[in-house]
Amino acid sequence: MLDTPITGPIEGPEGPDHHQDHHHVSPTPIGFWIYLMSDCIIFGTLFATYAVLGGNYAGGPGPKDLFEPGLVAWETALLLISSITFGVAMLNATAHKLGSTIMWLIITVLFGAGFLAIELYEFHHLIHIGAGPDRSAFLSAFFLLVGTHGLHVTFGSIWLITLVFQLRKHGLIEANMRRLSTLSMFWHFLDLIWIGVFSFVYLVRLV
């Protein structure tokens, strides 16, 4: 506080009106929602592309010749279960149980890795039998849509592993809780997109 003959006492940042517990609201959630909306536009475009090109087989194999329902079912189950395990991790984080939070996050990563392993196997198998993305417009749209989702799961898994290290180092501090909440939104968003992929790309074409 300054006290001069001309101005009298001036209350500065350390004055009585300054609240020590005042804190700025983080812009992260708003920024991340904007990012998710941009991702919605990207996936909306890819779904529209598949809707237009998905019937153009160019004399090549179609979905019934290529897709394996059992494999896709396993793939879907792994990703949906990973969403549940992430929810359990968030419950433990809210209860300030650091060890349990880390354990459930690692389980989530393992389920995500299982999903990616099946997807990579599917891509490798399709390319191996001559049904790569250059075979027809249908396969180009398929690889682009499913591959883009797979890349998102890959980035989400890397983010998750990074967050586990941050939790081990700093614990359940406010910044890590915010990061957990943001990553949770992203992971559940990927689940919603995959339900769309499963329904629109695999299920509809196989019926």
Short mmCIF file of C-alpha atoms in Angstrom, two decimals:
data_model
loop_
_atom_site.label_atom_id
_atom_site.label_comp_id
_atom_site.label_asym_id
_atom_site.label_seq_id
_atom_site.Cartn_x
_atom_site.Cartn_y
_atom_site.Cartn_z
CA MET A 1 0.00 0.00 0.00
CA LEU A 2 1.36 3.49 -0.97
CA ASP A 3 0.77 6.50 1.29
CA THR A 4 1.75 9.87 -0.22
CA PRO A 5 0.86 13.41 0.87
CA ILE A 6 -0.89 14.05 -2.44
CA THR A 7 -2.91 10.94 -3.05
CA GLY A 8 -3.22 9.54 0.41
CA PRO A 9 -3.24 5.81 0.91
CA ILE A 10 -3.48 3.81 -2.29
CA GLU A 11 -4.46 0.18 -2.05
CA GLY A 12 -2.34 -1.84 -4.41
CA PRO A 13 -2.22 -5.56 -5.05
CA GLU A 14 -1.27 -6.15 -1.41
CA GLY A 15 -4.09 -3.94 -0.04
CA PRO A 16 -7.05 -5.19 1.96
CA ASP A 17 -9.32 -5.32 -1.09
CA HIS A 18 -7.05 -7.81 -2.82
CA HIS A 19 -8.29 -11.35 -2.30
CA GLN A 20 -5.40 -13.72 -1.80
CA ASP A 21 -7.50 -16.70 -2.87
CA HIS A 22 -8.53 -15.08 -6.13
CA HIS A 23 -7.64 -17.24 -9.12
CA HIS A 24 -8.15 -16.94 -12.82
CA VAL A 25 -10.47 -19.36 -14.57
CA SER A 26 -8.47 -21.56 -16.94
CA PRO A 27 -9.39 -21.13 -20.63
CA THR A 28 -8.50 -24.78 -21.29
CA PRO A 29 -12.06 -26.24 -21.17
CA ILE A 30 -13.44 -23.60 -23.56
CA GLY A 31 -10.48 -23.99 -25.90
CA PHE A 32 -10.86 -27.73 -25.88
CA TRP A 33 -14.57 -27.56 -26.68
CA ILE A 34 -13.67 -25.42 -29.69
CA TYR A 35 -11.13 -28.07 -30.72
CA LEU A 36 -13.74 -30.83 -30.34
CA MET A 37 -16.16 -28.86 -32.53
CA SER A 38 -13.49 -28.59 -35.23
CA ASP A 39 -12.96 -32.35 -34.94
CA CYS A 40 -16.72 -32.85 -35.36
CA ILE A 41 -16.51 -30.93 -38.64
CA ILE A 42 -13.59 -33.08 -39.81
CA PHE A 43 -15.36 -36.35 -39.01
CA GLY A 44 -18.62 -35.02 -40.44
CA THR A 45 -16.79 -34.39 -43.71
CA LEU A 46 -15.26 -37.88 -43.66
CA PHE A 47 -18.63 -39.52 -42.95
CA ALA A 48 -20.17 -37.54 -45.83
CA THR A 49 -17.32 -38.62 -48.12
CA TYR A 50 -17.90 -42.25 -47.19
CA ALA A 51 -21.64 -41.87 -47.75
CA VAL A 52 -20.99 -40.62 -51.29
CA LEU A 53 -18.16 -42.98 -52.24
CA GLY A 54 -19.02 -46.02 -50.13
CA GLY A 55 -20.93 -47.76 -52.95
CA ASN A 56 -18.25 -47.34 -55.62
CA TYR A 57 -16.41 -50.67 -55.61
CA ALA A 58 -14.84 -50.31 -59.09
CA GLY A 59 -15.46 -54.02 -59.72
CA GLY A 60 -13.56 -54.89 -56.55
CA PRO A 61 -14.61 -56.41 -53.22
CA GLY A 62 -17.37 -54.89 -51.12
CA PRO A 63 -17.96 -54.79 -47.36
CA LYS A 64 -19.47 -58.28 -47.22
CA ASP A 65 -16.34 -59.66 -48.87
CA LEU A 66 -13.93 -57.84 -46.57
CA PHE A 67 -15.30 -57.04 -43.13
CA GLU A 68 -15.19 -59.64 -40.36
CA PRO A 69 -18.06 -59.00 -37.89
CA GLY A 70 -16.37 -60.90 -35.06
CA LEU A 71 -13.22 -58.80 -35.34
CA VAL A 72 -15.17 -55.55 -35.43
CA ALA A 73 -17.21 -56.63 -32.41
CA TRP A 74 -14.02 -57.23 -30.40
CA GLU A 75 -12.63 -53.90 -31.56
CA THR A 76 -15.79 -52.09 -30.47
CA ALA A 77 -15.96 -53.87 -27.11
CA LEU A 78 -12.36 -52.94 -26.26
CA LEU A 79 -12.92 -49.24 -26.96
CA LEU A 80 -16.22 -49.10 -25.07
CA ILE A 81 -14.72 -50.88 -22.06
CA SER A 82 -11.81 -48.42 -22.11
CA SER A 83 -14.33 -45.63 -21.74
CA ILE A 84 -15.74 -47.33 -18.63
CA THR A 85 -12.28 -47.82 -17.11
CA PHE A 86 -11.52 -44.15 -17.76
CA GLY A 87 -14.71 -43.27 -15.89
CA VAL A 88 -13.57 -45.40 -12.94
CA ALA A 89 -10.21 -43.59 -13.02
CA MET A 90 -12.02 -40.25 -12.85
CA LEU A 91 -14.06 -41.43 -9.85
CA ASN A 92 -10.85 -42.43 -8.06
CA ALA A 93 -9.24 -39.11 -8.96
CA THR A 94 -12.22 -37.25 -7.49
CA ALA A 95 -11.79 -39.33 -4.32
CA HIS A 96 -8.07 -38.35 -4.27
CA LYS A 97 -6.92 -41.94 -4.67
CA LEU A 98 -3.75 -41.45 -6.69
CA GLY A 99 -2.66 -45.10 -6.90
CA SER A 100 -6.07 -46.33 -8.06
CA THR A 101 -6.34 -43.49 -10.56
CA ILE A 102 -3.03 -44.40 -12.16
CA MET A 103 -3.90 -48.10 -12.19
CA TRP A 104 -7.21 -47.53 -14.02
CA LEU A 105 -5.55 -45.16 -16.49
CA ILE A 106 -2.98 -47.84 -17.32
CA ILE A 107 -5.82 -50.35 -17.81
CA THR A 108 -7.47 -47.82 -20.14
CA VAL A 109 -4.26 -47.54 -22.17
CA LEU A 110 -4.09 -51.33 -22.48
CA PHE A 111 -7.66 -51.52 -23.82
CA GLY A 112 -6.87 -48.69 -26.24
CA ALA A 113 -3.74 -50.54 -27.38
CA GLY A 114 -5.83 -53.67 -27.96
CA PHE A 115 -8.22 -51.66 -30.12
CA LEU A 116 -5.34 -50.24 -32.17
CA ALA A 117 -3.73 -53.67 -32.56
CA ILE A 118 -6.93 -55.10 -34.08
CA GLU A 119 -7.32 -52.10 -36.36
CA LEU A 120 -3.72 -52.40 -37.59
CA TYR A 121 -4.25 -56.12 -38.20
CA GLU A 122 -7.37 -55.34 -40.24
CA PHE A 123 -5.56 -52.73 -42.33
CA HIS A 124 -2.60 -55.04 -42.90
CA HIS A 125 -4.89 -57.91 -43.89
CA LEU A 126 -6.87 -55.77 -46.34
CA ILE A 127 -3.73 -54.42 -48.00
CA HIS A 128 -2.23 -57.93 -48.10
CA ILE A 129 -5.21 -59.30 -50.09
CA GLY A 130 -5.14 -56.40 -52.53
CA ALA A 131 -7.90 -54.33 -50.92
CA GLY A 132 -5.80 -51.28 -50.09
CA PRO A 133 -6.95 -47.67 -50.22
CA ASP A 134 -6.00 -47.39 -53.93
CA ARG A 135 -8.28 -50.30 -54.97
CA SER A 136 -11.57 -48.37 -55.13
CA ALA A 137 -13.28 -45.20 -53.97
CA PHE A 138 -15.07 -47.24 -51.31
CA LEU A 139 -11.78 -48.44 -49.82
CA SER A 140 -10.19 -44.99 -50.06
CA ALA A 141 -13.05 -43.49 -48.06
CA PHE A 142 -12.96 -46.42 -45.61
CA PHE A 143 -9.23 -46.16 -44.89
CA LEU A 144 -9.46 -42.38 -44.56
CA LEU A 145 -12.35 -42.41 -42.08
CA VAL A 146 -11.29 -45.38 -39.94
CA GLY A 147 -7.60 -44.43 -40.13
CA THR A 148 -8.30 -40.87 -38.96
CA HIS A 149 -10.18 -42.24 -35.96
CA GLY A 150 -7.30 -44.64 -35.26
CA LEU A 151 -4.83 -41.75 -35.33
CA HIS A 152 -6.95 -39.93 -32.76
CA VAL A 153 -6.92 -43.01 -30.49
CA THR A 154 -3.13 -43.18 -30.91
CA PHE A 155 -2.68 -39.53 -29.91
CA GLY A 156 -5.10 -40.04 -27.01
CA SER A 157 -3.08 -43.04 -25.79
CA ILE A 158 0.18 -41.06 -25.94
CA TRP A 159 -1.52 -38.23 -24.05
CA LEU A 160 -2.78 -40.71 -21.47
CA ILE A 161 0.68 -42.22 -20.90
CA THR A 162 2.15 -38.71 -20.55
CA LEU A 163 -0.51 -37.86 -17.98
CA VAL A 164 0.30 -41.00 -15.97
CA PHE A 165 3.91 -39.79 -15.67
CA GLN A 166 2.69 -36.31 -14.63
CA LEU A 167 0.44 -37.85 -11.98
CA ARG A 168 3.29 -39.96 -10.61
CA LYS A 169 5.47 -36.85 -10.41
CA HIS A 170 3.05 -34.18 -9.20
CA GLY A 171 0.04 -36.10 -7.88
CA LEU A 172 -3.59 -35.01 -8.14
CA ILE A 173 -2.89 -31.28 -8.24
CA GLU A 174 -5.40 -28.89 -9.77
CA ALA A 175 -3.58 -28.74 -13.12
CA ASN A 176 -3.53 -32.55 -13.43
CA MET A 177 -7.21 -32.79 -12.51
CA ARG A 178 -7.95 -30.32 -15.30
CA ARG A 179 -5.86 -32.37 -17.72
CA LEU A 180 -7.66 -35.54 -16.64
CA SER A 181 -11.03 -33.93 -17.21
CA THR A 182 -9.99 -32.67 -20.65
CA LEU A 183 -8.60 -36.04 -21.71
CA SER A 184 -11.76 -37.72 -20.41
CA MET A 185 -13.86 -35.55 -22.74
CA PHE A 186 -11.57 -36.45 -25.65
CA TRP A 187 -11.67 -40.18 -24.92
CA HIS A 188 -15.48 -40.28 -24.65
CA PHE A 189 -15.67 -38.23 -27.85
CA LEU A 190 -13.63 -40.93 -29.64
CA ASP A 191 -16.10 -43.52 -28.36
CA LEU A 192 -19.01 -41.58 -29.84
CA ILE A 193 -17.25 -41.28 -33.19
CA TRP A 194 -16.50 -45.01 -33.18
CA ILE A 195 -20.15 -45.86 -32.52
CA GLY A 196 -20.91 -43.83 -35.65
CA VAL A 197 -18.19 -45.70 -37.59
CA PHE A 198 -19.40 -49.08 -36.33
CA SER A 199 -23.03 -48.31 -37.22
CA PHE A 200 -22.52 -46.49 -40.51
CA VAL A 201 -19.46 -48.22 -41.97
CA TYR A 202 -19.61 -51.79 -40.70
CA LEU A 203 -23.12 -52.59 -39.50
CA VAL A 204 -25.13 -50.96 -42.30
CA ARG A 205 -22.94 -52.44 -45.02
CA LEU A 206 -23.09 -55.93 -43.57
CA VAL A 207 -26.86 -56.04 -43.19
#
